[in-house]
Tab-separated table of C-alpha atoms in Angstrom:
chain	number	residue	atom	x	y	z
A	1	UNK	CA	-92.737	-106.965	69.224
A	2	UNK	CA	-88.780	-107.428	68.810
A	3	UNK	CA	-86.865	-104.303	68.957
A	4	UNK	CA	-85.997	-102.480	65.803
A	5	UNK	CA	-82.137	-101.219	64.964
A	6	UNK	CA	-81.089	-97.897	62.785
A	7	UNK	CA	-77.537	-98.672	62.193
A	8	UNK	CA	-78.159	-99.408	58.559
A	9	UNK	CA	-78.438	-95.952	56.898
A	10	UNK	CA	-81.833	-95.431	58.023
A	11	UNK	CA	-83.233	-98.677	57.189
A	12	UNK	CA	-84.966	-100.716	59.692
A	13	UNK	CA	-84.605	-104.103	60.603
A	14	UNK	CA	-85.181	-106.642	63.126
A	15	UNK	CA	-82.384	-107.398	65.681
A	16	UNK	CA	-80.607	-110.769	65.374
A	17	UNK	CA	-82.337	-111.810	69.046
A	18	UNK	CA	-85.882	-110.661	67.522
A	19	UNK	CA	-85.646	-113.219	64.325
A	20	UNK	CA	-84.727	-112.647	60.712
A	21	UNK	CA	-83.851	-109.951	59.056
A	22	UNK	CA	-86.119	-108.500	56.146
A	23	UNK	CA	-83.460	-109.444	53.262
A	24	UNK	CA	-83.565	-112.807	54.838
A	25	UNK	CA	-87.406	-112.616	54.678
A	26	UNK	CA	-87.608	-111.194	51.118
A	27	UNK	CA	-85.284	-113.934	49.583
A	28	UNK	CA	-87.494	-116.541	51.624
A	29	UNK	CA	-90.689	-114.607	50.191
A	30	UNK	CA	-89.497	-114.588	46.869
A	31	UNK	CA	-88.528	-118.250	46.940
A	32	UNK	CA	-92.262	-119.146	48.582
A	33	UNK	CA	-93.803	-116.776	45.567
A	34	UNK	CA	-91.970	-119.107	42.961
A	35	UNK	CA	-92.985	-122.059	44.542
A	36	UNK	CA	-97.068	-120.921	44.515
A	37	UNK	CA	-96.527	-119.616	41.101
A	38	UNK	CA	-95.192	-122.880	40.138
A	39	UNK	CA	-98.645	-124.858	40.992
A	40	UNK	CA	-96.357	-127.880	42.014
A	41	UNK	CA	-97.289	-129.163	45.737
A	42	UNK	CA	-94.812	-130.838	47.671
A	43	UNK	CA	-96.086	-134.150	46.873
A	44	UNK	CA	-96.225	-133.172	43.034
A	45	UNK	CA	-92.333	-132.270	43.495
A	46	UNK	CA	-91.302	-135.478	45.363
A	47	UNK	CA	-92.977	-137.634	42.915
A	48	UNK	CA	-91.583	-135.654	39.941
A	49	UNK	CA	-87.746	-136.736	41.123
A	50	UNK	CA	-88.997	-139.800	41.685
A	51	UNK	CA	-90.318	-140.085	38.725
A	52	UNK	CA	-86.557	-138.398	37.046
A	53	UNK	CA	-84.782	-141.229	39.265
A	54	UNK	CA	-86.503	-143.977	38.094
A	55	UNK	CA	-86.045	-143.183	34.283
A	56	UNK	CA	-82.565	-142.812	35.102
A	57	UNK	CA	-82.254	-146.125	36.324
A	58	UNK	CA	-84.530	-147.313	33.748
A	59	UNK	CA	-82.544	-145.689	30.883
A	60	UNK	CA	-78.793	-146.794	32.586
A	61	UNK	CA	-80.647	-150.755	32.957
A	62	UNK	CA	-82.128	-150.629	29.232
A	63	UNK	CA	-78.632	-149.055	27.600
A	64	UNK	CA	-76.461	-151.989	29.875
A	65	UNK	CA	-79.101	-154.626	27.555
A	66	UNK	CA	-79.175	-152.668	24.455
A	67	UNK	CA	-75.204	-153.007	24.394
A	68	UNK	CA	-74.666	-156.121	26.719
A	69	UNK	CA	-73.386	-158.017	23.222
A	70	UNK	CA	-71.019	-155.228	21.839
A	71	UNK	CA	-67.917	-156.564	20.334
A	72	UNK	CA	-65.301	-155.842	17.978
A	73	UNK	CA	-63.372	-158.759	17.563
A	74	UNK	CA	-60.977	-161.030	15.238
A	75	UNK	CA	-63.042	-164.621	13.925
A	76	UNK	CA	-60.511	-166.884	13.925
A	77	UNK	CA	-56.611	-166.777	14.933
A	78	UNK	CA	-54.449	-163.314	15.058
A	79	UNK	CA	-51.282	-164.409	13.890
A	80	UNK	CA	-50.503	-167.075	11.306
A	81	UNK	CA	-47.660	-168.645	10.926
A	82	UNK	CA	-46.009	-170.254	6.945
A	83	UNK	CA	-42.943	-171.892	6.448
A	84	UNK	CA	-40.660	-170.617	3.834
A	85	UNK	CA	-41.294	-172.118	0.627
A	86	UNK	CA	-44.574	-173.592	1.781
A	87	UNK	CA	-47.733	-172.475	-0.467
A	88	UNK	CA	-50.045	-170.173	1.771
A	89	UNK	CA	-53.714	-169.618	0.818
A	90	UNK	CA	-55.643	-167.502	3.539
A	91	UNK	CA	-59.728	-167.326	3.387
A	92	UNK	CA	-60.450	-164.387	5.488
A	93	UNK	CA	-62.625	-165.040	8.360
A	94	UNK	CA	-62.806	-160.870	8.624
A	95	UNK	CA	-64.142	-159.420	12.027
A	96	UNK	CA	-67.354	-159.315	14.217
A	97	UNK	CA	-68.265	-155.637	14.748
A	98	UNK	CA	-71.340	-155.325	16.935
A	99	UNK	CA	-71.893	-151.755	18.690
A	100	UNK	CA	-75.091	-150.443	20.491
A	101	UNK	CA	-76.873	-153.356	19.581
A	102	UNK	CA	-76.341	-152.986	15.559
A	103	UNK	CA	-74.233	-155.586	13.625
A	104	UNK	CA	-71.840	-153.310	11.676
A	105	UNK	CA	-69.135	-155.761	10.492
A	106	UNK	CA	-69.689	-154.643	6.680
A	107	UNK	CA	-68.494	-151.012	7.552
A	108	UNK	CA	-64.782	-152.234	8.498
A	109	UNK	CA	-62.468	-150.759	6.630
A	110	UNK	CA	-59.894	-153.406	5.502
A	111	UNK	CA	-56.547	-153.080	4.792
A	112	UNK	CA	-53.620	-155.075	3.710
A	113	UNK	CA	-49.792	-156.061	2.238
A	114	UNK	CA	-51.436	-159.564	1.388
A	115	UNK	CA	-52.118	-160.715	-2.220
A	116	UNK	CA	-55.804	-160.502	-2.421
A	117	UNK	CA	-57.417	-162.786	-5.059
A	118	UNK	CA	-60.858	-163.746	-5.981
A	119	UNK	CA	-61.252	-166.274	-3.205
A	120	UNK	CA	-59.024	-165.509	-0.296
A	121	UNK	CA	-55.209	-164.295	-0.240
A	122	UNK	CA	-52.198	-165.211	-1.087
A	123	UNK	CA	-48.482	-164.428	0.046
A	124	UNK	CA	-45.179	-164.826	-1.432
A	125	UNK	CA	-43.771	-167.475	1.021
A	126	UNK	CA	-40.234	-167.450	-0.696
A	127	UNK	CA	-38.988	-165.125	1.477
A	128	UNK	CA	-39.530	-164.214	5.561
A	129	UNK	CA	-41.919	-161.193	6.172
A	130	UNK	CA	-44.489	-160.269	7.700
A	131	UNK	CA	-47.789	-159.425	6.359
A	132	UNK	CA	-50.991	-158.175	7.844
A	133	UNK	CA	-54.431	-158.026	7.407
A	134	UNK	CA	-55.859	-154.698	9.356
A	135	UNK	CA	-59.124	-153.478	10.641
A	136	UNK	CA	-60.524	-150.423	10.976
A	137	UNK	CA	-63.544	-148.962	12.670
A	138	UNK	CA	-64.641	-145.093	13.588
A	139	UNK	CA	-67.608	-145.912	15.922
A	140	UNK	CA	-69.438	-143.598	18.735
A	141	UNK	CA	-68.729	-146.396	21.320
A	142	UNK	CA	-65.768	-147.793	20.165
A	143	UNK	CA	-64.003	-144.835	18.520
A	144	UNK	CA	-61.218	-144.889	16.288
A	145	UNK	CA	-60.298	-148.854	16.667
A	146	UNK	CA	-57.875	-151.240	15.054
A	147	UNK	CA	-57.521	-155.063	14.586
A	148	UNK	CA	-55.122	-156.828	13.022
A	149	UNK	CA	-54.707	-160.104	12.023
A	150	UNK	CA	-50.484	-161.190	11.271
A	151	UNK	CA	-49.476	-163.462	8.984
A	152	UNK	CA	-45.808	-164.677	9.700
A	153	UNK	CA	-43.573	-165.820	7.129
A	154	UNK	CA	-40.174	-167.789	8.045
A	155	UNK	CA	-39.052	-168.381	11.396
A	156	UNK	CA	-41.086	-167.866	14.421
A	157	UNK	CA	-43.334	-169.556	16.819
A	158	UNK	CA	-46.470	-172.296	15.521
């Protein structure tokens, strides 16, 4: 049997040549105690984060498909250009809002300086501008998000 120290204020422990000391063994005791208590066996712990790492995986592989087609994008051109003087009528081809796997286009808020009539929109071509069609979407994936779509009176690139 290892030889036993009193320089501890009476309390007895083992010396560091003779093994651990008893703290050391009561925090490894306690620990074991848990463990039993627990009713898991090693091989029911290893396969439990196995099992936890493969639905991670799984969940991270099904979320990549679930959103693989997310968009939020302009249909047709961004800017549009009209000559002054010429007559400009604009059928909006809106947006394509797609997120988590939901088509949400109809929740885009829409905004504009264009003329907006009964079947498209309309812009006084008289005199240079420039007008704008914007889009707006508060999403979880996407957050607060903005599209716009110009429409260029006078000079300027076509």
């Amino acid at each position: 049997m290892p030889a036993k120290t009193t320089g501890n204020g009476g309390k007895s422990r083992k010396s560091s040549a003779g093994g651990r000391s008893s703290q050391s063994k009561n925090s490894i005791n306690t620990v074991k105690t848990v463990y039993r208590r627990s009713g898991m066996s090693v091989g029911q712990f290893f396969a439990c984060v196995i099992l936890l790492l493969v639905g991670v995986i799984s969940g991270i592989g099904c979320m990549k498909l679930v959103t693989e087609g997310d968009r939020f994008e302009l249909l047709g051109e961004q800017e549009i250009h009209v000559g002054i003087g010429e007559e400009f009528f604009y059928t909006d081809e809106g947006v394509k809002l797609v997120s988590l796997g939901r088509d949400l286009s109809d929740s885009v808020k829409v905004e504009t300086n264009l003329k907006k009539t009964d079947k498209g929109y309309t812009v006084d071509s008289s005199r240079g501008g420039v007008y704008y069609i914007k889009y707006t979407v508060d999403d979880i994936k996407y957050g607060e998000t903005v599209r716009v779509r110009a429409v260029i009176v006078g000079e300027g690139e076509k």
